[in-house]
Amino acid sequence: MRTLTPQQALLLSLLAALTTIGMKTGAWWLTGSVGYLSDALESLVNLAGASFALLMVSFARAPADPEHPYGHGKAEYFSAAFEGVMIFIAALAILFTAGERLLHPQPLGELGIGTALSIGASAINFAVARVLFQVGRANRSLALEADARHLMTDVWTTAGVVVGVGLASVSGWVWLDPLIAAAVALNILREGWGLMHRSVDGLMDRALGDEDIARIEAVLASFASRGCSFANLKTRVAGSMHFAHVDLRLPGDWSVARAHALADEIERAVEVQAGARLTTHVEPAR
C-alpha cells in the first residue's frame, strides 16, 4: 500500500474524529452514562487536535525563507502543545460533570447498542493511531506521533469506560459510572502533561537521540583516514528536521580550497546517510 503523506494521515484522523464523535455521542444519548459522555468529550479534543496539527504540519514543511533560514520545523511543537491544552480543558469538563453526577446519581439506560457504538469507535481510533504512528515515524513528525499517542489513550479510555459502566449496570452501584469518568479525566490529564512537556522540550533545542548521534558519528569516522579529525559535535531537533555542528580539524598546511572541498563532502555524506544538516567549522589540527 502507498505510504500516506503527513497531511493525508491527519485528514484520515480528522475523518475518524468526526465519525467517533457521532458514535460516542450516540452511546451517551442511549445510555445516559457520564462515562460515555467523558469518552465523547475526548473525541472532541481529537478533532481539535487533528485540525490544528494539520495546519502546523503543512506550515512546518514550507521551505526556508529569508526570515526563517532554518525552515519552519518547530511549528509542530505548537501543535503538540495545543493538543495538550485541549486535553486539560476536556479533563476539567469531565471532572466537573462527574462531580455533579456523584452528587446527583441517575440510573443508566440500555447499554447494548450504546456499548457497541463505543467499542466500534474505539476500533476506528486504534486503526488510525497505527497509521499515524507509521507515517509519523517515517517523517519524523512530532505532531503525528502526538496525535497517535492521544488516540491510543482514547482507546484505553474507552476500554476502561466500557468495563466500568458494565460493572455499574450489573452491580447497581451507579456511583461507579461517575467514578470511572473521573479516572478517565485523570488519565488524559497525564497524557496532556506528557504532550506539553515534549513540546516545551523541543522548543528548547533538545539534542538528537543516541541512535541518531551514533549514525552521524559513524559517518564522521569514515573520513578519519582522509587526514582529518572531529571535535565538539552538537545536535538539535526542529520538528522533522535534524541539525548538527562539528569542528573539523585539518592539517595547517592545507589550502582553503582543499579544506572547503572536504568539508562540503562530509556535510553531504551526513545529510544523505544520517539525515542531518551538518555545519562544519574548520580548525587547524593541534
mmCIF file of C-alpha atoms in Angstrom:
data_model
loop_
_atom_site.group_PDB
_atom_site.id
_atom_site.type_symbol
_atom_site.label_atom_id
_atom_site.label_comp_id
_atom_site.label_asym_id
_atom_site.label_seq_id
_atom_site.Cartn_x
_atom_site.Cartn_y
_atom_site.Cartn_z
ATOM 1 C CA MET A 1 0.000 0.000 0.000
ATOM 2 C CA ARG A 2 1.246 3.504 -0.851
ATOM 3 C CA THR A 3 2.611 5.369 2.162
ATOM 4 C CA LEU A 4 0.481 8.347 3.169
ATOM 5 C CA THR A 5 1.899 11.848 3.489
ATOM 6 C CA PRO A 6 1.646 13.524 6.934
ATOM 7 C CA GLN A 7 -1.168 15.735 5.644
ATOM 8 C CA GLN A 8 -3.113 12.744 4.297
ATOM 9 C CA ALA A 9 -2.664 10.876 7.588
ATOM 10 C CA LEU A 10 -4.041 13.849 9.527
ATOM 11 C CA LEU A 11 -7.002 14.138 7.156
ATOM 12 C CA LEU A 12 -7.702 10.499 7.982
ATOM 13 C CA SER A 13 -7.505 11.386 11.676
ATOM 14 C CA LEU A 14 -9.981 14.241 11.128
ATOM 15 C CA LEU A 15 -12.435 11.914 9.412
ATOM 16 C CA ALA A 16 -12.056 9.369 12.210
ATOM 17 C CA ALA A 17 -12.647 12.068 14.855
ATOM 18 C CA LEU A 18 -15.874 13.205 13.178
ATOM 19 C CA THR A 19 -17.069 9.598 12.916
ATOM 20 C CA THR A 20 -16.245 8.672 16.513
ATOM 21 C CA ILE A 21 -17.812 11.867 17.890
ATOM 22 C CA GLY A 22 -21.107 10.802 16.330
ATOM 23 C CA MET A 23 -20.786 7.222 17.566
ATOM 24 C CA LYS A 24 -19.767 8.112 21.121
ATOM 25 C CA THR A 25 -22.369 10.850 21.421
ATOM 26 C CA GLY A 26 -24.928 8.266 20.365
ATOM 27 C CA ALA A 27 -23.617 5.911 23.051
ATOM 28 C CA TRP A 28 -24.022 8.620 25.700
ATOM 29 C CA TRP A 29 -27.518 9.578 24.475
ATOM 30 C CA LEU A 30 -28.701 5.966 24.536
ATOM 31 C CA THR A 31 -27.258 5.112 27.948
ATOM 32 C CA GLY A 32 -27.208 8.406 29.865
ATOM 33 C CA SER A 33 -23.764 7.370 31.148
ATOM 34 C CA VAL A 34 -21.451 10.178 32.204
ATOM 35 C CA GLY A 35 -18.596 7.766 31.497
ATOM 36 C CA TYR A 36 -19.645 7.596 27.849
ATOM 37 C CA LEU A 37 -20.061 11.385 27.874
ATOM 38 C CA SER A 38 -16.451 11.764 29.016
ATOM 39 C CA ASP A 39 -15.390 9.472 26.181
ATOM 40 C CA ALA A 40 -17.295 11.625 23.673
ATOM 41 C CA LEU A 41 -15.690 14.807 25.009
ATOM 42 C CA GLU A 42 -12.251 13.320 24.455
ATOM 43 C CA SER A 43 -13.157 12.698 20.807
ATOM 44 C CA LEU A 44 -13.908 16.418 20.510
ATOM 45 C CA VAL A 45 -10.338 17.006 21.658
ATOM 46 C CA ASN A 46 -9.176 14.581 18.962
ATOM 47 C CA LEU A 47 -10.971 16.676 16.343
ATOM 48 C CA ALA A 48 -9.484 19.956 17.558
ATOM 49 C CA GLY A 49 -6.016 18.444 17.892
ATOM 50 C CA ALA A 50 -6.021 16.852 14.434
ATOM 51 C CA SER A 51 -7.273 20.101 12.850
ATOM 52 C CA PHE A 52 -4.519 22.198 14.414
ATOM 53 C CA ALA A 53 -1.913 19.510 13.707
ATOM 54 C CA LEU A 54 -2.838 19.538 10.009
ATOM 55 C CA LEU A 55 -2.343 23.311 9.921
ATOM 56 C CA MET A 56 1.006 23.181 11.737
ATOM 57 C CA VAL A 57 2.379 20.205 9.762
ATOM 58 C CA SER A 58 1.602 21.999 6.498
ATOM 59 C CA PHE A 59 3.316 25.140 7.793
ATOM 60 C CA ALA A 60 6.311 23.194 9.155
ATOM 61 C CA ARG A 61 7.030 21.733 5.718
ATOM 62 C CA ALA A 62 7.125 25.116 3.991
ATOM 63 C CA PRO A 63 10.590 25.800 2.510
ATOM 64 C CA ALA A 64 13.085 28.021 4.290
ATOM 65 C CA ASP A 65 12.865 31.744 3.540
ATOM 66 C CA PRO A 66 14.963 34.830 4.384
ATOM 67 C CA GLU A 67 13.096 35.329 7.661
ATOM 68 C CA HIS A 68 13.318 31.622 8.616
ATOM 69 C CA PRO A 69 16.622 30.384 7.145
ATOM 70 C CA TYR A 70 16.442 27.132 9.140
ATOM 71 C CA GLY A 71 12.912 26.355 7.971
ATOM 72 C CA HIS A 72 9.665 26.166 9.924
ATOM 73 C CA GLY A 73 10.054 22.737 11.552
ATOM 74 C CA LYS A 74 9.382 23.918 15.107
ATOM 75 C CA ALA A 75 5.778 24.715 14.198
ATOM 76 C CA GLU A 76 4.965 21.065 15.014
ATOM 77 C CA TYR A 77 5.752 21.688 18.677
ATOM 78 C CA PHE A 78 2.933 24.235 18.837
ATOM 79 C CA SER A 79 0.586 21.520 17.595
ATOM 80 C CA ALA A 80 1.594 19.170 20.417
ATOM 81 C CA ALA A 81 1.254 21.984 22.977
ATOM 82 C CA PHE A 82 -2.194 22.927 21.637
ATOM 83 C CA GLU A 83 -3.393 19.339 21.876
ATOM 84 C CA GLY A 84 -2.072 19.174 25.444
ATOM 85 C CA VAL A 85 -4.039 22.311 26.392
ATOM 86 C CA MET A 86 -7.211 20.923 24.795
ATOM 87 C CA ILE A 87 -6.770 17.699 26.767
ATOM 88 C CA PHE A 88 -6.555 19.700 30.013
ATOM 89 C CA ILE A 89 -9.771 21.559 29.166
ATOM 90 C CA ALA A 90 -11.603 18.314 28.333
ATOM 91 C CA ALA A 91 -10.367 16.694 31.551
ATOM 92 C CA LEU A 92 -11.657 19.594 33.670
ATOM 93 C CA ALA A 93 -15.037 19.396 31.931
ATOM 94 C CA ILE A 94 -15.204 15.655 32.607
ATOM 95 C CA LEU A 95 -14.280 16.119 36.276
ATOM 96 C CA PHE A 96 -16.994 18.764 36.689
ATOM 97 C CA THR A 97 -19.623 16.523 35.063
ATOM 98 C CA ALA A 98 -18.524 13.507 37.110
ATOM 99 C CA GLY A 99 -18.708 15.510 40.336
ATOM 100 C CA GLU A 100 -22.245 16.666 39.536
ATOM 101 C CA ARG A 101 -23.342 13.080 38.778
ATOM 102 C CA LEU A 102 -21.774 11.812 42.040
ATOM 103 C CA LEU A 103 -23.876 14.346 43.953
ATOM 104 C CA HIS A 104 -26.998 13.538 41.935
ATOM 105 C CA PRO A 105 -26.839 9.858 40.806
ATOM 106 C CA GLN A 106 -29.013 8.744 37.888
ATOM 107 C CA PRO A 107 -29.849 5.233 36.663
ATOM 108 C CA LEU A 108 -28.252 4.017 33.435
ATOM 109 C CA GLY A 109 -30.241 3.320 30.279
ATOM 110 C CA GLU A 110 -29.975 0.389 27.866
ATOM 111 C CA LEU A 111 -26.268 -0.387 27.371
ATOM 112 C CA GLY A 112 -26.390 -2.835 24.448
ATOM 113 C CA ILE A 113 -26.353 -0.567 21.378
ATOM 114 C CA GLY A 114 -24.533 2.236 23.181
ATOM 115 C CA THR A 115 -21.720 -0.074 24.226
ATOM 116 C CA ALA A 116 -21.455 -1.478 20.696
ATOM 117 C CA LEU A 117 -21.151 2.062 19.293
ATOM 118 C CA SER A 118 -18.418 2.910 21.795
ATOM 119 C CA ILE A 119 -16.441 -0.249 21.025
ATOM 120 C CA GLY A 120 -16.764 0.397 17.280
ATOM 121 C CA ALA A 121 -15.439 3.937 17.723
ATOM 122 C CA SER A 122 -12.502 2.580 19.720
ATOM 123 C CA ALA A 123 -11.650 0.146 16.911
ATOM 124 C CA ILE A 124 -11.567 3.053 14.437
ATOM 125 C CA ASN A 125 -9.251 5.047 16.724
ATOM 126 C CA PHE A 126 -6.918 2.070 17.121
ATOM 127 C CA ALA A 127 -6.600 1.570 13.355
ATOM 128 C CA VAL A 128 -5.983 5.276 12.696
ATOM 129 C CA ALA A 129 -3.446 5.501 15.542
ATOM 130 C CA ARG A 130 -1.418 2.693 13.946
ATOM 131 C CA VAL A 131 -1.360 4.596 10.649
ATOM 132 C CA LEU A 132 -0.347 7.839 12.370
ATOM 133 C CA PHE A 133 2.494 6.111 14.238
ATOM 134 C CA GLN A 134 3.810 4.621 10.989
ATOM 135 C CA VAL A 135 3.641 7.865 8.988
ATOM 136 C CA GLY A 136 4.877 9.967 11.922
ATOM 137 C CA ARG A 137 7.988 7.863 12.449
ATOM 138 C CA ALA A 138 8.715 7.687 8.721
ATOM 139 C CA ASN A 139 8.554 11.505 8.504
ATOM 140 C CA ARG A 140 9.950 12.268 11.992
ATOM 141 C CA SER A 141 6.797 14.228 12.815
ATOM 142 C CA LEU A 142 6.119 15.018 16.472
ATOM 143 C CA ALA A 143 2.643 16.310 15.590
ATOM 144 C CA LEU A 144 1.604 12.966 14.091
ATOM 145 C CA GLU A 145 3.124 10.956 16.926
ATOM 146 C CA ALA A 146 1.350 13.188 19.473
ATOM 147 C CA ASP A 147 -1.963 12.655 17.699
ATOM 148 C CA ALA A 148 -1.325 8.902 17.549
ATOM 149 C CA ARG A 149 -0.495 8.707 21.260
ATOM 150 C CA HIS A 150 -3.643 10.620 22.106
ATOM 151 C CA LEU A 151 -5.752 8.263 20.006
ATOM 152 C CA MET A 152 -4.205 5.262 21.765
ATOM 153 C CA THR A 153 -5.011 6.888 25.109
ATOM 154 C CA ASP A 154 -8.559 7.239 23.818
ATOM 155 C CA VAL A 155 -8.630 3.509 23.018
ATOM 156 C CA TRP A 156 -7.631 2.560 26.565
ATOM 157 C CA THR A 157 -10.012 5.168 27.955
ATOM 158 C CA THR A 158 -12.914 3.612 26.071
ATOM 159 C CA ALA A 159 -11.954 0.151 27.318
ATOM 160 C CA GLY A 160 -11.986 1.405 30.913
ATOM 161 C CA VAL A 161 -15.300 3.192 30.429
ATOM 162 C CA VAL A 162 -16.982 0.128 28.903
ATOM 163 C CA VAL A 163 -15.801 -2.095 31.759
ATOM 164 C CA GLY A 164 -16.740 0.453 34.412
ATOM 165 C CA VAL A 165 -20.182 1.199 33.022
ATOM 166 C CA GLY A 166 -20.814 -2.524 32.628
ATOM 167 C CA LEU A 167 -19.916 -3.123 36.284
ATOM 168 C CA ALA A 168 -22.142 -0.242 37.369
ATOM 169 C CA SER A 169 -25.055 -1.687 35.420
ATOM 170 C CA VAL A 170 -24.599 -5.249 36.692
ATOM 171 C CA SER A 171 -23.961 -4.329 40.335
ATOM 172 C CA GLY A 172 -26.451 -1.481 40.550
ATOM 173 C CA TRP A 173 -23.757 0.776 42.001
ATOM 174 C CA VAL A 174 -24.487 3.820 39.850
ATOM 175 C CA TRP A 175 -21.741 5.794 41.579
ATOM 176 C CA LEU A 176 -19.219 3.645 39.671
ATOM 177 C CA ASP A 177 -20.157 5.474 36.453
ATOM 178 C CA PRO A 178 -19.011 8.991 37.514
ATOM 179 C CA LEU A 179 -16.064 7.432 39.356
ATOM 180 C CA ILE A 180 -14.868 5.848 36.099
ATOM 181 C CA ALA A 181 -15.373 9.196 34.344
ATOM 182 C CA ALA A 182 -13.144 10.897 36.935
ATOM 183 C CA ALA A 183 -10.480 8.216 36.429
ATOM 184 C CA VAL A 184 -10.660 8.869 32.672
ATOM 185 C CA ALA A 185 -10.126 12.583 33.294
ATOM 186 C CA LEU A 186 -7.050 11.950 35.451
ATOM 187 C CA ASN A 187 -5.618 9.613 32.818
ATOM 188 C CA ILE A 188 -5.966 12.107 29.974
ATOM 189 C CA LEU A 189 -4.528 14.834 32.228
ATOM 190 C CA ARG A 190 -1.407 12.682 32.432
ATOM 191 C CA GLU A 191 -1.342 12.390 28.643
ATOM 192 C CA GLY A 192 -1.797 16.147 28.263
ATOM 193 C CA TRP A 193 1.107 16.815 30.616
ATOM 194 C CA GLY A 194 3.317 14.482 28.580
ATOM 195 C CA LEU A 195 2.485 16.299 25.335
ATOM 196 C CA MET A 196 3.145 19.697 26.911
ATOM 197 C CA HIS A 197 6.495 18.507 28.269
ATOM 198 C CA ARG A 198 7.620 17.156 24.873
ATOM 199 C CA SER A 199 6.614 20.336 23.061
ATOM 200 C CA VAL A 200 8.444 22.631 25.507
ATOM 201 C CA ASP A 201 11.460 20.318 25.423
ATOM 202 C CA GLY A 202 11.554 20.554 21.629
ATOM 203 C CA LEU A 203 11.302 24.349 21.612
ATOM 204 C CA MET A 204 14.393 24.425 23.852
ATOM 205 C CA ASP A 205 16.581 22.790 21.148
ATOM 206 C CA ARG A 206 16.781 19.285 22.527
ATOM 207 C CA ALA A 207 19.691 17.174 21.250
ATOM 208 C CA LEU A 208 19.125 14.268 18.878
ATOM 209 C CA GLY A 209 18.610 10.784 20.287
ATOM 210 C CA ASP A 210 21.521 8.419 20.890
ATOM 211 C CA GLU A 211 20.841 6.400 17.722
ATOM 212 C CA ASP A 212 20.812 9.491 15.507
ATOM 213 C CA ILE A 213 24.026 10.794 17.068
ATOM 214 C CA ALA A 214 25.661 7.390 16.584
ATOM 215 C CA ARG A 215 24.787 7.478 12.873
ATOM 216 C CA ILE A 216 26.376 10.904 12.496
ATOM 217 C CA GLU A 217 29.485 9.796 14.377
ATOM 218 C CA ALA A 218 29.772 6.722 12.135
ATOM 219 C CA VAL A 219 29.749 8.906 9.016
ATOM 220 C CA LEU A 220 32.364 11.230 10.501
ATOM 221 C CA ALA A 221 34.556 8.272 11.497
ATOM 222 C CA SER A 222 34.545 7.053 7.901
ATOM 223 C CA PHE A 223 36.533 10.167 6.937
ATOM 224 C CA ALA A 224 39.260 9.682 9.577
ATOM 225 C CA SER A 225 41.635 8.196 7.019
ATOM 226 C CA ARG A 226 41.481 11.423 4.984
ATOM 227 C CA GLY A 227 43.758 13.296 7.381
ATOM 228 C CA CYS A 228 41.059 14.946 9.486
ATOM 229 C CA SER A 229 39.575 14.658 12.958
ATOM 230 C CA PHE A 230 36.414 15.948 14.622
ATOM 231 C CA ALA A 231 35.502 17.537 17.942
ATOM 232 C CA ASN A 232 32.630 19.223 19.785
ATOM 233 C CA LEU A 233 29.721 17.584 17.967
ATOM 234 C CA LYS A 234 26.471 19.372 18.841
ATOM 235 C CA THR A 235 22.987 18.452 17.611
ATOM 236 C CA ARG A 236 19.429 19.762 17.812
ATOM 237 C CA VAL A 237 15.945 18.845 16.624
ATOM 238 C CA ALA A 238 13.458 21.212 14.963
ATOM 239 C CA GLY A 239 10.329 19.205 14.256
ATOM 240 C CA SER A 240 11.128 16.777 11.451
ATOM 241 C CA MET A 241 14.475 18.497 10.750
ATOM 242 C CA HIS A 242 17.758 17.436 12.352
ATOM 243 C CA PHE A 243 20.759 19.764 12.631
ATOM 244 C CA ALA A 244 24.359 19.168 13.717
ATOM 245 C CA HIS A 245 27.547 21.207 14.107
ATOM 246 C CA VAL A 246 31.088 19.883 14.435
ATOM 247 C CA ASP A 247 34.649 21.225 14.476
ATOM 248 C CA LEU A 248 36.605 19.814 11.519
ATOM 249 C CA ARG A 249 40.341 19.731 12.285
ATOM 250 C CA LEU A 250 42.703 19.605 9.298
ATOM 251 C CA PRO A 251 46.471 19.945 8.747
ATOM 252 C CA GLY A 252 47.522 23.562 8.913
ATOM 253 C CA ASP A 253 49.297 23.474 5.545
ATOM 254 C CA TRP A 254 46.126 22.604 3.587
ATOM 255 C CA SER A 255 44.805 25.215 1.155
ATOM 256 C CA VAL A 256 41.437 26.844 1.753
ATOM 257 C CA ALA A 257 40.074 25.215 -1.415
ATOM 258 C CA ARG A 258 41.108 21.717 -0.311
ATOM 259 C CA ALA A 259 39.634 22.185 3.178
ATOM 260 C CA HIS A 260 36.403 23.576 1.747
ATOM 261 C CA ALA A 261 36.013 20.667 -0.688
ATOM 262 C CA LEU A 262 36.410 18.074 2.080
ATOM 263 C CA ALA A 263 34.015 19.956 4.380
ATOM 264 C CA ASP A 264 31.374 20.005 1.637
ATOM 265 C CA GLU A 265 31.838 16.268 1.048
ATOM 266 C CA ILE A 266 31.438 15.486 4.754
ATOM 267 C CA GLU A 267 28.319 17.647 5.070
ATOM 268 C CA ARG A 268 26.700 15.944 2.065
ATOM 269 C CA ALA A 269 27.553 12.489 3.421
ATOM 270 C CA VAL A 270 25.999 13.236 6.828
ATOM 271 C CA GLU A 271 22.817 14.593 5.231
ATOM 272 C CA VAL A 272 22.416 11.579 2.922
ATOM 273 C CA GLN A 273 23.459 8.822 5.340
ATOM 274 C CA ALA A 274 22.321 10.223 8.708
ATOM 275 C CA GLY A 275 19.528 12.607 7.695
ATOM 276 C CA ALA A 276 21.010 15.634 9.470
ATOM 277 C CA ARG A 277 22.051 19.019 8.118
ATOM 278 C CA LEU A 278 25.649 19.370 9.233
ATOM 279 C CA THR A 279 27.598 22.611 9.575
ATOM 280 C CA THR A 280 31.376 22.327 9.927
ATOM 281 C CA HIS A 281 33.848 24.747 11.464
ATOM 282 C CA VAL A 282 37.352 24.235 10.080
ATOM 283 C CA GLU A 283 40.281 24.481 12.501
ATOM 284 C CA PRO A 284 43.986 23.618 12.183
ATOM 285 C CA ALA A 285 44.850 20.286 13.814
ATOM 286 C CA ARG A 286 46.658 20.599 17.098
#
